[in-house]
Tab-separated table of C-alpha atoms in Angstrom:
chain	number	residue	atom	x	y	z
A	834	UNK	CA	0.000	0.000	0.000
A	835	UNK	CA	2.727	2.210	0.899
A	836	UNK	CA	5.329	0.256	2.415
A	837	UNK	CA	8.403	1.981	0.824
A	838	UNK	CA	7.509	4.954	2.548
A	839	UNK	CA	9.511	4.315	5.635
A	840	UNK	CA	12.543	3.027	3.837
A	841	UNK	CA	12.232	6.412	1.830
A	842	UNK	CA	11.593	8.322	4.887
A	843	UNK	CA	15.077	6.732	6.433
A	844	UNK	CA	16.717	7.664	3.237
A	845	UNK	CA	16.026	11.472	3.930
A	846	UNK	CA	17.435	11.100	7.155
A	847	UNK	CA	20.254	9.376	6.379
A	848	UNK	CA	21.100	11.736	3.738
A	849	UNK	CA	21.031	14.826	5.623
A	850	UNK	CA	23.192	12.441	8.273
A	851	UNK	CA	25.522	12.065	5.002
A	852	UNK	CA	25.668	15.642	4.344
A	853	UNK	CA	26.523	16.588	7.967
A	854	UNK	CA	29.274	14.058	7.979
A	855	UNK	CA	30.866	15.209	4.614
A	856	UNK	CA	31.150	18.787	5.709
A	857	UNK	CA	32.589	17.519	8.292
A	858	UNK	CA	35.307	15.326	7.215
A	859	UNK	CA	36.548	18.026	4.926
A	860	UNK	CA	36.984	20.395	7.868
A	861	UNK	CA	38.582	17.957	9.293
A	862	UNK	CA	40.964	17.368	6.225
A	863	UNK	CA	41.588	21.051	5.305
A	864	UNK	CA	42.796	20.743	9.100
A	865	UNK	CA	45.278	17.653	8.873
A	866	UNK	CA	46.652	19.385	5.297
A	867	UNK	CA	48.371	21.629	7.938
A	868	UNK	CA	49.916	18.833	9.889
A	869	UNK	CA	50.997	16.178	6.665
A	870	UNK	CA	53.054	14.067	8.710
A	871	UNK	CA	49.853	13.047	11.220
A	872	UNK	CA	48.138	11.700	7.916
A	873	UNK	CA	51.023	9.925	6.444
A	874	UNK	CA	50.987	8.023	9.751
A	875	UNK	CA	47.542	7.134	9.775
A	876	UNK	CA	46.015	3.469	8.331
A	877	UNK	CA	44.239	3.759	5.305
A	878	UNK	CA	40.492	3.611	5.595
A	879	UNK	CA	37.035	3.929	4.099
A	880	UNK	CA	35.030	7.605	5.006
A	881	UNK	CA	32.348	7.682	7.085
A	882	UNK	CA	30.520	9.584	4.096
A	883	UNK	CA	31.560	6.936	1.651
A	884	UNK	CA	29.991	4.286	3.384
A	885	UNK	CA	26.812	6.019	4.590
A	886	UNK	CA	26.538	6.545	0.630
A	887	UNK	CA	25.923	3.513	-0.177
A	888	UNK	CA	22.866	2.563	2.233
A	889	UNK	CA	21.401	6.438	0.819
A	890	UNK	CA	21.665	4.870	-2.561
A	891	UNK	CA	20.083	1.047	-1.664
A	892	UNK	CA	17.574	2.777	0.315
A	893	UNK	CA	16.673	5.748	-2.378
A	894	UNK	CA	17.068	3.456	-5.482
A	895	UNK	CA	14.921	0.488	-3.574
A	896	UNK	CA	12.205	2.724	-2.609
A	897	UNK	CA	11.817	4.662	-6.258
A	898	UNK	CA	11.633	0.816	-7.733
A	899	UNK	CA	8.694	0.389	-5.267
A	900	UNK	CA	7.403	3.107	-5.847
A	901	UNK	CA	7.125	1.966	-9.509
A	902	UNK	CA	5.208	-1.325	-7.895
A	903	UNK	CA	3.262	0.700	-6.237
A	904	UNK	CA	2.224	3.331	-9.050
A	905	UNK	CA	1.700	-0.756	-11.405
A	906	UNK	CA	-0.819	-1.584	-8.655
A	907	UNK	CA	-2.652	2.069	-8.874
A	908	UNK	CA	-1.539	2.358	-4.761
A	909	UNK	CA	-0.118	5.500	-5.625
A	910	UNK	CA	-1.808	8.410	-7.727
A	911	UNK	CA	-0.473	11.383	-9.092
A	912	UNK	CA	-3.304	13.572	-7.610
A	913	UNK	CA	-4.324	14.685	-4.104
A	914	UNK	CA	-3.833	11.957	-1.481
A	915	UNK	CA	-1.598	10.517	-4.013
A	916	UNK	CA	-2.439	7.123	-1.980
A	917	UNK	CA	-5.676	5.493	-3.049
A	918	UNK	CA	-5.621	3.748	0.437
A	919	UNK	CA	-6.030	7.453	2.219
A	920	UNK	CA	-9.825	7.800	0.859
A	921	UNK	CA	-11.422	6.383	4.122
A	922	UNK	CA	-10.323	5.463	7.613
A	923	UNK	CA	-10.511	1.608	6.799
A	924	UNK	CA	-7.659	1.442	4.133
A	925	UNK	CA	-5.668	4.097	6.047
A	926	UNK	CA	-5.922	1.614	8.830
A	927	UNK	CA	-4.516	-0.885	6.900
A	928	UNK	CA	-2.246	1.302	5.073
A	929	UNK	CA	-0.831	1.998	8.525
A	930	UNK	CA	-0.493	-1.546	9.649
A	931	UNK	CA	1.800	-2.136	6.361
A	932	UNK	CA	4.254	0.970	6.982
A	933	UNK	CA	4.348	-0.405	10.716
A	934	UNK	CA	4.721	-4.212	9.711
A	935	UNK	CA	6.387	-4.632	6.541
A	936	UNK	CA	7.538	-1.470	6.076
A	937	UNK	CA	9.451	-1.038	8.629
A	938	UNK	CA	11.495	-4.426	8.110
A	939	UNK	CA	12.091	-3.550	4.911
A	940	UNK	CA	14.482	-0.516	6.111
A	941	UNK	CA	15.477	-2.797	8.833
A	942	UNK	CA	16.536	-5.661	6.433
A	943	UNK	CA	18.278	-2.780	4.648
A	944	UNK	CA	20.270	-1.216	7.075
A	945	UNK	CA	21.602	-4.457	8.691
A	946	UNK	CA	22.852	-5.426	5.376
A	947	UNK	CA	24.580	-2.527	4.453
A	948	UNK	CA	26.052	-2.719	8.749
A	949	UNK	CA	27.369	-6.228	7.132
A	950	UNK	CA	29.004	-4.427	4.261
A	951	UNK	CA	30.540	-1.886	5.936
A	952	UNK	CA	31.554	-4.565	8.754
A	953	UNK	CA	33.215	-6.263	5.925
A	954	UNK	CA	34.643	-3.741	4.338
A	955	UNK	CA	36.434	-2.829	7.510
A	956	UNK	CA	37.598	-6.090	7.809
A	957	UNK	CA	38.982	-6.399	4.582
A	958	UNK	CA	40.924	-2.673	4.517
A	959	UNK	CA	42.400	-4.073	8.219
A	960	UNK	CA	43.262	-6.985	6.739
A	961	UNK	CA	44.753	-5.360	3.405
A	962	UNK	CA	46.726	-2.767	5.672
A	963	UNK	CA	48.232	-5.860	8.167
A	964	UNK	CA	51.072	-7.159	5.833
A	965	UNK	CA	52.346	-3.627	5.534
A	966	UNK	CA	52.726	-3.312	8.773
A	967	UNK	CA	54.243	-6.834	9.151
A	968	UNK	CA	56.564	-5.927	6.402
A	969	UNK	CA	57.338	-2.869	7.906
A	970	UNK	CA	58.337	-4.872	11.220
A	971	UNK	CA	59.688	-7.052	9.486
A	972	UNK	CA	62.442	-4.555	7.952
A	973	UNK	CA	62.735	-3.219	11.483
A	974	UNK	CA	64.173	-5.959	12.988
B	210	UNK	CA	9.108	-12.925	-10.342
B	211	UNK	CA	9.934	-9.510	-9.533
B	212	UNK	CA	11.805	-10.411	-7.006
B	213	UNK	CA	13.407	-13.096	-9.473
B	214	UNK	CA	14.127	-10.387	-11.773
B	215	UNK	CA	15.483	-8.037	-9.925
B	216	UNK	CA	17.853	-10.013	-7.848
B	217	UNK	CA	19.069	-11.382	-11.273
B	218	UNK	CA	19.574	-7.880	-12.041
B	219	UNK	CA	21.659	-7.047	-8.669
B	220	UNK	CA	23.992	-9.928	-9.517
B	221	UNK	CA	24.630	-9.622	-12.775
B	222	UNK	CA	25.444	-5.575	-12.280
B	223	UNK	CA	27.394	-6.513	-9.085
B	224	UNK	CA	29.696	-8.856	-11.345
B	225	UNK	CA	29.998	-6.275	-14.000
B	226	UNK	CA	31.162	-4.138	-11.786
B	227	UNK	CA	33.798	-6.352	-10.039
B	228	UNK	CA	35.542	-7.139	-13.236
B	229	UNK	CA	35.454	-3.458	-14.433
B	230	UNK	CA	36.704	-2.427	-10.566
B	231	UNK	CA	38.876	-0.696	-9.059
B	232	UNK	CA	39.796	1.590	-12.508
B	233	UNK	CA	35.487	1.513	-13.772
B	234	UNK	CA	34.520	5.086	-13.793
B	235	UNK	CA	30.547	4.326	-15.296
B	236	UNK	CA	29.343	3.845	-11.632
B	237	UNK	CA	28.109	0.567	-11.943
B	238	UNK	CA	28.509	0.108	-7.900
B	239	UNK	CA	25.666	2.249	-7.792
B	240	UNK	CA	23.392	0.565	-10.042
B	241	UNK	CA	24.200	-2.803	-8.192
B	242	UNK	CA	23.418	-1.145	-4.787
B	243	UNK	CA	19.890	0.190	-6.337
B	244	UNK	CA	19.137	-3.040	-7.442
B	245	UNK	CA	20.313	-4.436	-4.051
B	246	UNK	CA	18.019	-2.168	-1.962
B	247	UNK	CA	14.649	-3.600	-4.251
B	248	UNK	CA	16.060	-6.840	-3.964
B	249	UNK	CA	16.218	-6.652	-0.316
B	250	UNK	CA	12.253	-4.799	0.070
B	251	UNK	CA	10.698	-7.169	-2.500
B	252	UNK	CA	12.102	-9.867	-0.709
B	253	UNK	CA	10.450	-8.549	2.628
B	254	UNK	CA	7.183	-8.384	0.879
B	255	UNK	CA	7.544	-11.789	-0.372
B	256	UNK	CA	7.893	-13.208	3.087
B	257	UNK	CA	4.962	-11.338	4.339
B	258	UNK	CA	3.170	-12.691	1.099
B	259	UNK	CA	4.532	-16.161	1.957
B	260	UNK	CA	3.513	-16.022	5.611
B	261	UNK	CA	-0.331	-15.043	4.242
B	262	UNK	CA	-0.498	-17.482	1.403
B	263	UNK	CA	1.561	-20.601	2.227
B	264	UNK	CA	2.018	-22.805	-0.093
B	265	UNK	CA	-0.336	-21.082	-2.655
B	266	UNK	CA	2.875	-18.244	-3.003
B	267	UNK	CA	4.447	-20.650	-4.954
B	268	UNK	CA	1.317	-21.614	-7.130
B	269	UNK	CA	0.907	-18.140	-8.869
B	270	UNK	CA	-1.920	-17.796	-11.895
B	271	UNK	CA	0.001	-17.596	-14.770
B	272	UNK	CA	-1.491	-14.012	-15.850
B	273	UNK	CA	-0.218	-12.758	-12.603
B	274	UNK	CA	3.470	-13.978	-13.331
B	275	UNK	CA	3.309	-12.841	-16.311
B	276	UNK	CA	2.226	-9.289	-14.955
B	277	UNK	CA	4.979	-9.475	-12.214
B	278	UNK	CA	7.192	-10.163	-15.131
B	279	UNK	CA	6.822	-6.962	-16.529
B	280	UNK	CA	6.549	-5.071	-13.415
B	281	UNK	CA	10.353	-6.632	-12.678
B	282	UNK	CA	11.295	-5.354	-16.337
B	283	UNK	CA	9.900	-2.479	-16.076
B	284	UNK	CA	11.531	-2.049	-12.531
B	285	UNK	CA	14.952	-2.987	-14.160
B	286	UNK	CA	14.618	-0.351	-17.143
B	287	UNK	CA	13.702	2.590	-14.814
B	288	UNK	CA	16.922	1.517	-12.243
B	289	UNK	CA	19.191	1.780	-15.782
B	290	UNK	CA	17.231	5.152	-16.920
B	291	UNK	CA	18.203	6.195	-13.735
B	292	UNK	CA	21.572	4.892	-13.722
B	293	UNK	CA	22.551	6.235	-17.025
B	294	UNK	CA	20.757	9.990	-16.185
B	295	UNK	CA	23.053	9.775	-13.073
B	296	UNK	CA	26.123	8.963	-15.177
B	297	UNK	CA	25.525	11.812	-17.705
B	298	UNK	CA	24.942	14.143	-15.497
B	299	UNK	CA	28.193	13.291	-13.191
B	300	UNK	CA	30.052	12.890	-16.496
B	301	UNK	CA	32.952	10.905	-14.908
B	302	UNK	CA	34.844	10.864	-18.107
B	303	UNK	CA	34.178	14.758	-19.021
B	304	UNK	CA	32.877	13.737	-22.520
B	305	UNK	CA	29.606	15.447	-21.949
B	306	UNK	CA	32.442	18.778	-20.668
B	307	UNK	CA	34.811	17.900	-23.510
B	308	UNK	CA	31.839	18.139	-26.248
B	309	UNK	CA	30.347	21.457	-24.773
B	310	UNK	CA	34.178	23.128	-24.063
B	311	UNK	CA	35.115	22.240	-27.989
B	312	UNK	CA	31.658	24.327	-28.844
Protein backbone atom coordinates (compact mmCIF):
# COMPACT_ATOMS: atom_id res chain seq x y z
CA UNK A 1 0.00 0.00 0.00
CA UNK A 2 2.73 2.21 0.90
CA UNK A 3 5.33 0.26 2.42
CA UNK A 4 8.40 1.98 0.82
CA UNK A 5 7.51 4.95 2.55
CA UNK A 6 9.51 4.32 5.63
CA UNK A 7 12.54 3.03 3.84
CA UNK A 8 12.23 6.41 1.83
CA UNK A 9 11.59 8.32 4.89
CA UNK A 10 15.08 6.73 6.43
CA UNK A 11 16.72 7.66 3.24
CA UNK A 12 16.03 11.47 3.93
CA UNK A 13 17.44 11.10 7.16
CA UNK A 14 20.25 9.38 6.38
CA UNK A 15 21.10 11.74 3.74
CA UNK A 16 21.03 14.83 5.62
CA UNK A 17 23.19 12.44 8.27
CA UNK A 18 25.52 12.06 5.00
CA UNK A 19 25.67 15.64 4.34
CA UNK A 20 26.52 16.59 7.97
CA UNK A 21 29.27 14.06 7.98
CA UNK A 22 30.87 15.21 4.61
CA UNK A 23 31.15 18.79 5.71
CA UNK A 24 32.59 17.52 8.29
CA UNK A 25 35.31 15.33 7.21
CA UNK A 26 36.55 18.03 4.93
CA UNK A 27 36.98 20.39 7.87
CA UNK A 28 38.58 17.96 9.29
CA UNK A 29 40.96 17.37 6.23
CA UNK A 30 41.59 21.05 5.30
CA UNK A 31 42.80 20.74 9.10
CA UNK A 32 45.28 17.65 8.87
CA UNK A 33 46.65 19.39 5.30
CA UNK A 34 48.37 21.63 7.94
CA UNK A 35 49.92 18.83 9.89
CA UNK A 36 51.00 16.18 6.67
CA UNK A 37 53.05 14.07 8.71
CA UNK A 38 49.85 13.05 11.22
CA UNK A 39 48.14 11.70 7.92
CA UNK A 40 51.02 9.92 6.44
CA UNK A 41 50.99 8.02 9.75
CA UNK A 42 47.54 7.13 9.77
CA UNK A 43 46.01 3.47 8.33
CA UNK A 44 44.24 3.76 5.30
CA UNK A 45 40.49 3.61 5.60
CA UNK A 46 37.04 3.93 4.10
CA UNK A 47 35.03 7.61 5.01
CA UNK A 48 32.35 7.68 7.09
CA UNK A 49 30.52 9.58 4.10
CA UNK A 50 31.56 6.94 1.65
CA UNK A 51 29.99 4.29 3.38
CA UNK A 52 26.81 6.02 4.59
CA UNK A 53 26.54 6.54 0.63
CA UNK A 54 25.92 3.51 -0.18
CA UNK A 55 22.87 2.56 2.23
CA UNK A 56 21.40 6.44 0.82
CA UNK A 57 21.67 4.87 -2.56
CA UNK A 58 20.08 1.05 -1.66
CA UNK A 59 17.57 2.78 0.32
CA UNK A 60 16.67 5.75 -2.38
CA UNK A 61 17.07 3.46 -5.48
CA UNK A 62 14.92 0.49 -3.57
CA UNK A 63 12.20 2.72 -2.61
CA UNK A 64 11.82 4.66 -6.26
CA UNK A 65 11.63 0.82 -7.73
CA UNK A 66 8.69 0.39 -5.27
CA UNK A 67 7.40 3.11 -5.85
CA UNK A 68 7.12 1.97 -9.51
CA UNK A 69 5.21 -1.33 -7.89
CA UNK A 70 3.26 0.70 -6.24
CA UNK A 71 2.22 3.33 -9.05
CA UNK A 72 1.70 -0.76 -11.40
CA UNK A 73 -0.82 -1.58 -8.66
CA UNK A 74 -2.65 2.07 -8.87
CA UNK A 75 -1.54 2.36 -4.76
CA UNK A 76 -0.12 5.50 -5.62
CA UNK A 77 -1.81 8.41 -7.73
CA UNK A 78 -0.47 11.38 -9.09
CA UNK A 79 -3.30 13.57 -7.61
CA UNK A 80 -4.32 14.68 -4.10
CA UNK A 81 -3.83 11.96 -1.48
CA UNK A 82 -1.60 10.52 -4.01
CA UNK A 83 -2.44 7.12 -1.98
CA UNK A 84 -5.68 5.49 -3.05
CA UNK A 85 -5.62 3.75 0.44
CA UNK A 86 -6.03 7.45 2.22
CA UNK A 87 -9.82 7.80 0.86
CA UNK A 88 -11.42 6.38 4.12
CA UNK A 89 -10.32 5.46 7.61
CA UNK A 90 -10.51 1.61 6.80
CA UNK A 91 -7.66 1.44 4.13
CA UNK A 92 -5.67 4.10 6.05
CA UNK A 93 -5.92 1.61 8.83
CA UNK A 94 -4.52 -0.89 6.90
CA UNK A 95 -2.25 1.30 5.07
CA UNK A 96 -0.83 2.00 8.53
CA UNK A 97 -0.49 -1.55 9.65
CA UNK A 98 1.80 -2.14 6.36
CA UNK A 99 4.25 0.97 6.98
CA UNK A 100 4.35 -0.40 10.72
CA UNK A 101 4.72 -4.21 9.71
CA UNK A 102 6.39 -4.63 6.54
CA UNK A 103 7.54 -1.47 6.08
CA UNK A 104 9.45 -1.04 8.63
CA UNK A 105 11.50 -4.43 8.11
CA UNK A 106 12.09 -3.55 4.91
CA UNK A 107 14.48 -0.52 6.11
CA UNK A 108 15.48 -2.80 8.83
CA UNK A 109 16.54 -5.66 6.43
CA UNK A 110 18.28 -2.78 4.65
CA UNK A 111 20.27 -1.22 7.08
CA UNK A 112 21.60 -4.46 8.69
CA UNK A 113 22.85 -5.43 5.38
CA UNK A 114 24.58 -2.53 4.45
CA UNK A 115 26.05 -2.72 8.75
CA UNK A 116 27.37 -6.23 7.13
CA UNK A 117 29.00 -4.43 4.26
CA UNK A 118 30.54 -1.89 5.94
CA UNK A 119 31.55 -4.56 8.75
CA UNK A 120 33.21 -6.26 5.93
CA UNK A 121 34.64 -3.74 4.34
CA UNK A 122 36.43 -2.83 7.51
CA UNK A 123 37.60 -6.09 7.81
CA UNK A 124 38.98 -6.40 4.58
CA UNK A 125 40.92 -2.67 4.52
CA UNK A 126 42.40 -4.07 8.22
CA UNK A 127 43.26 -6.98 6.74
CA UNK A 128 44.75 -5.36 3.41
CA UNK A 129 46.73 -2.77 5.67
CA UNK A 130 48.23 -5.86 8.17
CA UNK A 131 51.07 -7.16 5.83
CA UNK A 132 52.35 -3.63 5.53
CA UNK A 133 52.73 -3.31 8.77
CA UNK A 134 54.24 -6.83 9.15
CA UNK A 135 56.56 -5.93 6.40
CA UNK A 136 57.34 -2.87 7.91
CA UNK A 137 58.34 -4.87 11.22
CA UNK A 138 59.69 -7.05 9.49
CA UNK A 139 62.44 -4.55 7.95
CA UNK A 140 62.74 -3.22 11.48
CA UNK A 141 64.17 -5.96 12.99
CA UNK B 1 9.11 -12.93 -10.34
CA UNK B 2 9.93 -9.51 -9.53
CA UNK B 3 11.80 -10.41 -7.01
CA UNK B 4 13.41 -13.10 -9.47
CA UNK B 5 14.13 -10.39 -11.77
CA UNK B 6 15.48 -8.04 -9.93
CA UNK B 7 17.85 -10.01 -7.85
CA UNK B 8 19.07 -11.38 -11.27
CA UNK B 9 19.57 -7.88 -12.04
CA UNK B 10 21.66 -7.05 -8.67
CA UNK B 11 23.99 -9.93 -9.52
CA UNK B 12 24.63 -9.62 -12.77
CA UNK B 13 25.44 -5.58 -12.28
CA UNK B 14 27.39 -6.51 -9.08
CA UNK B 15 29.70 -8.86 -11.35
CA UNK B 16 30.00 -6.28 -14.00
CA UNK B 17 31.16 -4.14 -11.79
CA UNK B 18 33.80 -6.35 -10.04
CA UNK B 19 35.54 -7.14 -13.24
CA UNK B 20 35.45 -3.46 -14.43
CA UNK B 21 36.70 -2.43 -10.57
CA UNK B 22 38.88 -0.70 -9.06
CA UNK B 23 39.80 1.59 -12.51
CA UNK B 24 35.49 1.51 -13.77
CA UNK B 25 34.52 5.09 -13.79
CA UNK B 26 30.55 4.33 -15.30
CA UNK B 27 29.34 3.84 -11.63
CA UNK B 28 28.11 0.57 -11.94
CA UNK B 29 28.51 0.11 -7.90
CA UNK B 30 25.67 2.25 -7.79
CA UNK B 31 23.39 0.56 -10.04
CA UNK B 32 24.20 -2.80 -8.19
CA UNK B 33 23.42 -1.15 -4.79
CA UNK B 34 19.89 0.19 -6.34
CA UNK B 35 19.14 -3.04 -7.44
CA UNK B 36 20.31 -4.44 -4.05
CA UNK B 37 18.02 -2.17 -1.96
CA UNK B 38 14.65 -3.60 -4.25
CA UNK B 39 16.06 -6.84 -3.96
CA UNK B 40 16.22 -6.65 -0.32
CA UNK B 41 12.25 -4.80 0.07
CA UNK B 42 10.70 -7.17 -2.50
CA UNK B 43 12.10 -9.87 -0.71
CA UNK B 44 10.45 -8.55 2.63
CA UNK B 45 7.18 -8.38 0.88
CA UNK B 46 7.54 -11.79 -0.37
CA UNK B 47 7.89 -13.21 3.09
CA UNK B 48 4.96 -11.34 4.34
CA UNK B 49 3.17 -12.69 1.10
CA UNK B 50 4.53 -16.16 1.96
CA UNK B 51 3.51 -16.02 5.61
CA UNK B 52 -0.33 -15.04 4.24
CA UNK B 53 -0.50 -17.48 1.40
CA UNK B 54 1.56 -20.60 2.23
CA UNK B 55 2.02 -22.80 -0.09
CA UNK B 56 -0.34 -21.08 -2.66
CA UNK B 57 2.88 -18.24 -3.00
CA UNK B 58 4.45 -20.65 -4.95
CA UNK B 59 1.32 -21.61 -7.13
CA UNK B 60 0.91 -18.14 -8.87
CA UNK B 61 -1.92 -17.80 -11.90
CA UNK B 62 0.00 -17.60 -14.77
CA UNK B 63 -1.49 -14.01 -15.85
CA UNK B 64 -0.22 -12.76 -12.60
CA UNK B 65 3.47 -13.98 -13.33
CA UNK B 66 3.31 -12.84 -16.31
CA UNK B 67 2.23 -9.29 -14.96
CA UNK B 68 4.98 -9.48 -12.21
CA UNK B 69 7.19 -10.16 -15.13
CA UNK B 70 6.82 -6.96 -16.53
CA UNK B 71 6.55 -5.07 -13.42
CA UNK B 72 10.35 -6.63 -12.68
CA UNK B 73 11.29 -5.35 -16.34
CA UNK B 74 9.90 -2.48 -16.08
CA UNK B 75 11.53 -2.05 -12.53
CA UNK B 76 14.95 -2.99 -14.16
CA UNK B 77 14.62 -0.35 -17.14
CA UNK B 78 13.70 2.59 -14.81
CA UNK B 79 16.92 1.52 -12.24
CA UNK B 80 19.19 1.78 -15.78
CA UNK B 81 17.23 5.15 -16.92
CA UNK B 82 18.20 6.19 -13.74
CA UNK B 83 21.57 4.89 -13.72
CA UNK B 84 22.55 6.24 -17.02
CA UNK B 85 20.76 9.99 -16.19
CA UNK B 86 23.05 9.78 -13.07
CA UNK B 87 26.12 8.96 -15.18
CA UNK B 88 25.52 11.81 -17.70
CA UNK B 89 24.94 14.14 -15.50
CA UNK B 90 28.19 13.29 -13.19
CA UNK B 91 30.05 12.89 -16.50
CA UNK B 92 32.95 10.91 -14.91
CA UNK B 93 34.84 10.86 -18.11
CA UNK B 94 34.18 14.76 -19.02
CA UNK B 95 32.88 13.74 -22.52
CA UNK B 96 29.61 15.45 -21.95
CA UNK B 97 32.44 18.78 -20.67
CA UNK B 98 34.81 17.90 -23.51
CA UNK B 99 31.84 18.14 -26.25
CA UNK B 100 30.35 21.46 -24.77
CA UNK B 101 34.18 23.13 -24.06
CA UNK B 102 35.12 22.24 -27.99
CA UNK B 103 31.66 24.33 -28.84
Amino acid sequence: MACFLVPAAEAVVTTIVTRTVKKKEKELEAKLSEGTEVKSAEAPRIKLSEKLNWLNIMLWGGSLLLMLEHIWHGEVVPWFPFLTAASSAEETSAMLHEMATVGVCMALLVTAVWAGMVFAANAIVKRQAEPAEQDDKEYAV
Amino acid sequence: MTLLITVFAAVISTALWYVKAPDSKMRLGTLSLMYWGASLMWLVDAVFEFVELKSEFFEPAPADMLNDAFLGLSAVALGLVVWIGIVLIKDPKNVIRGILVKK
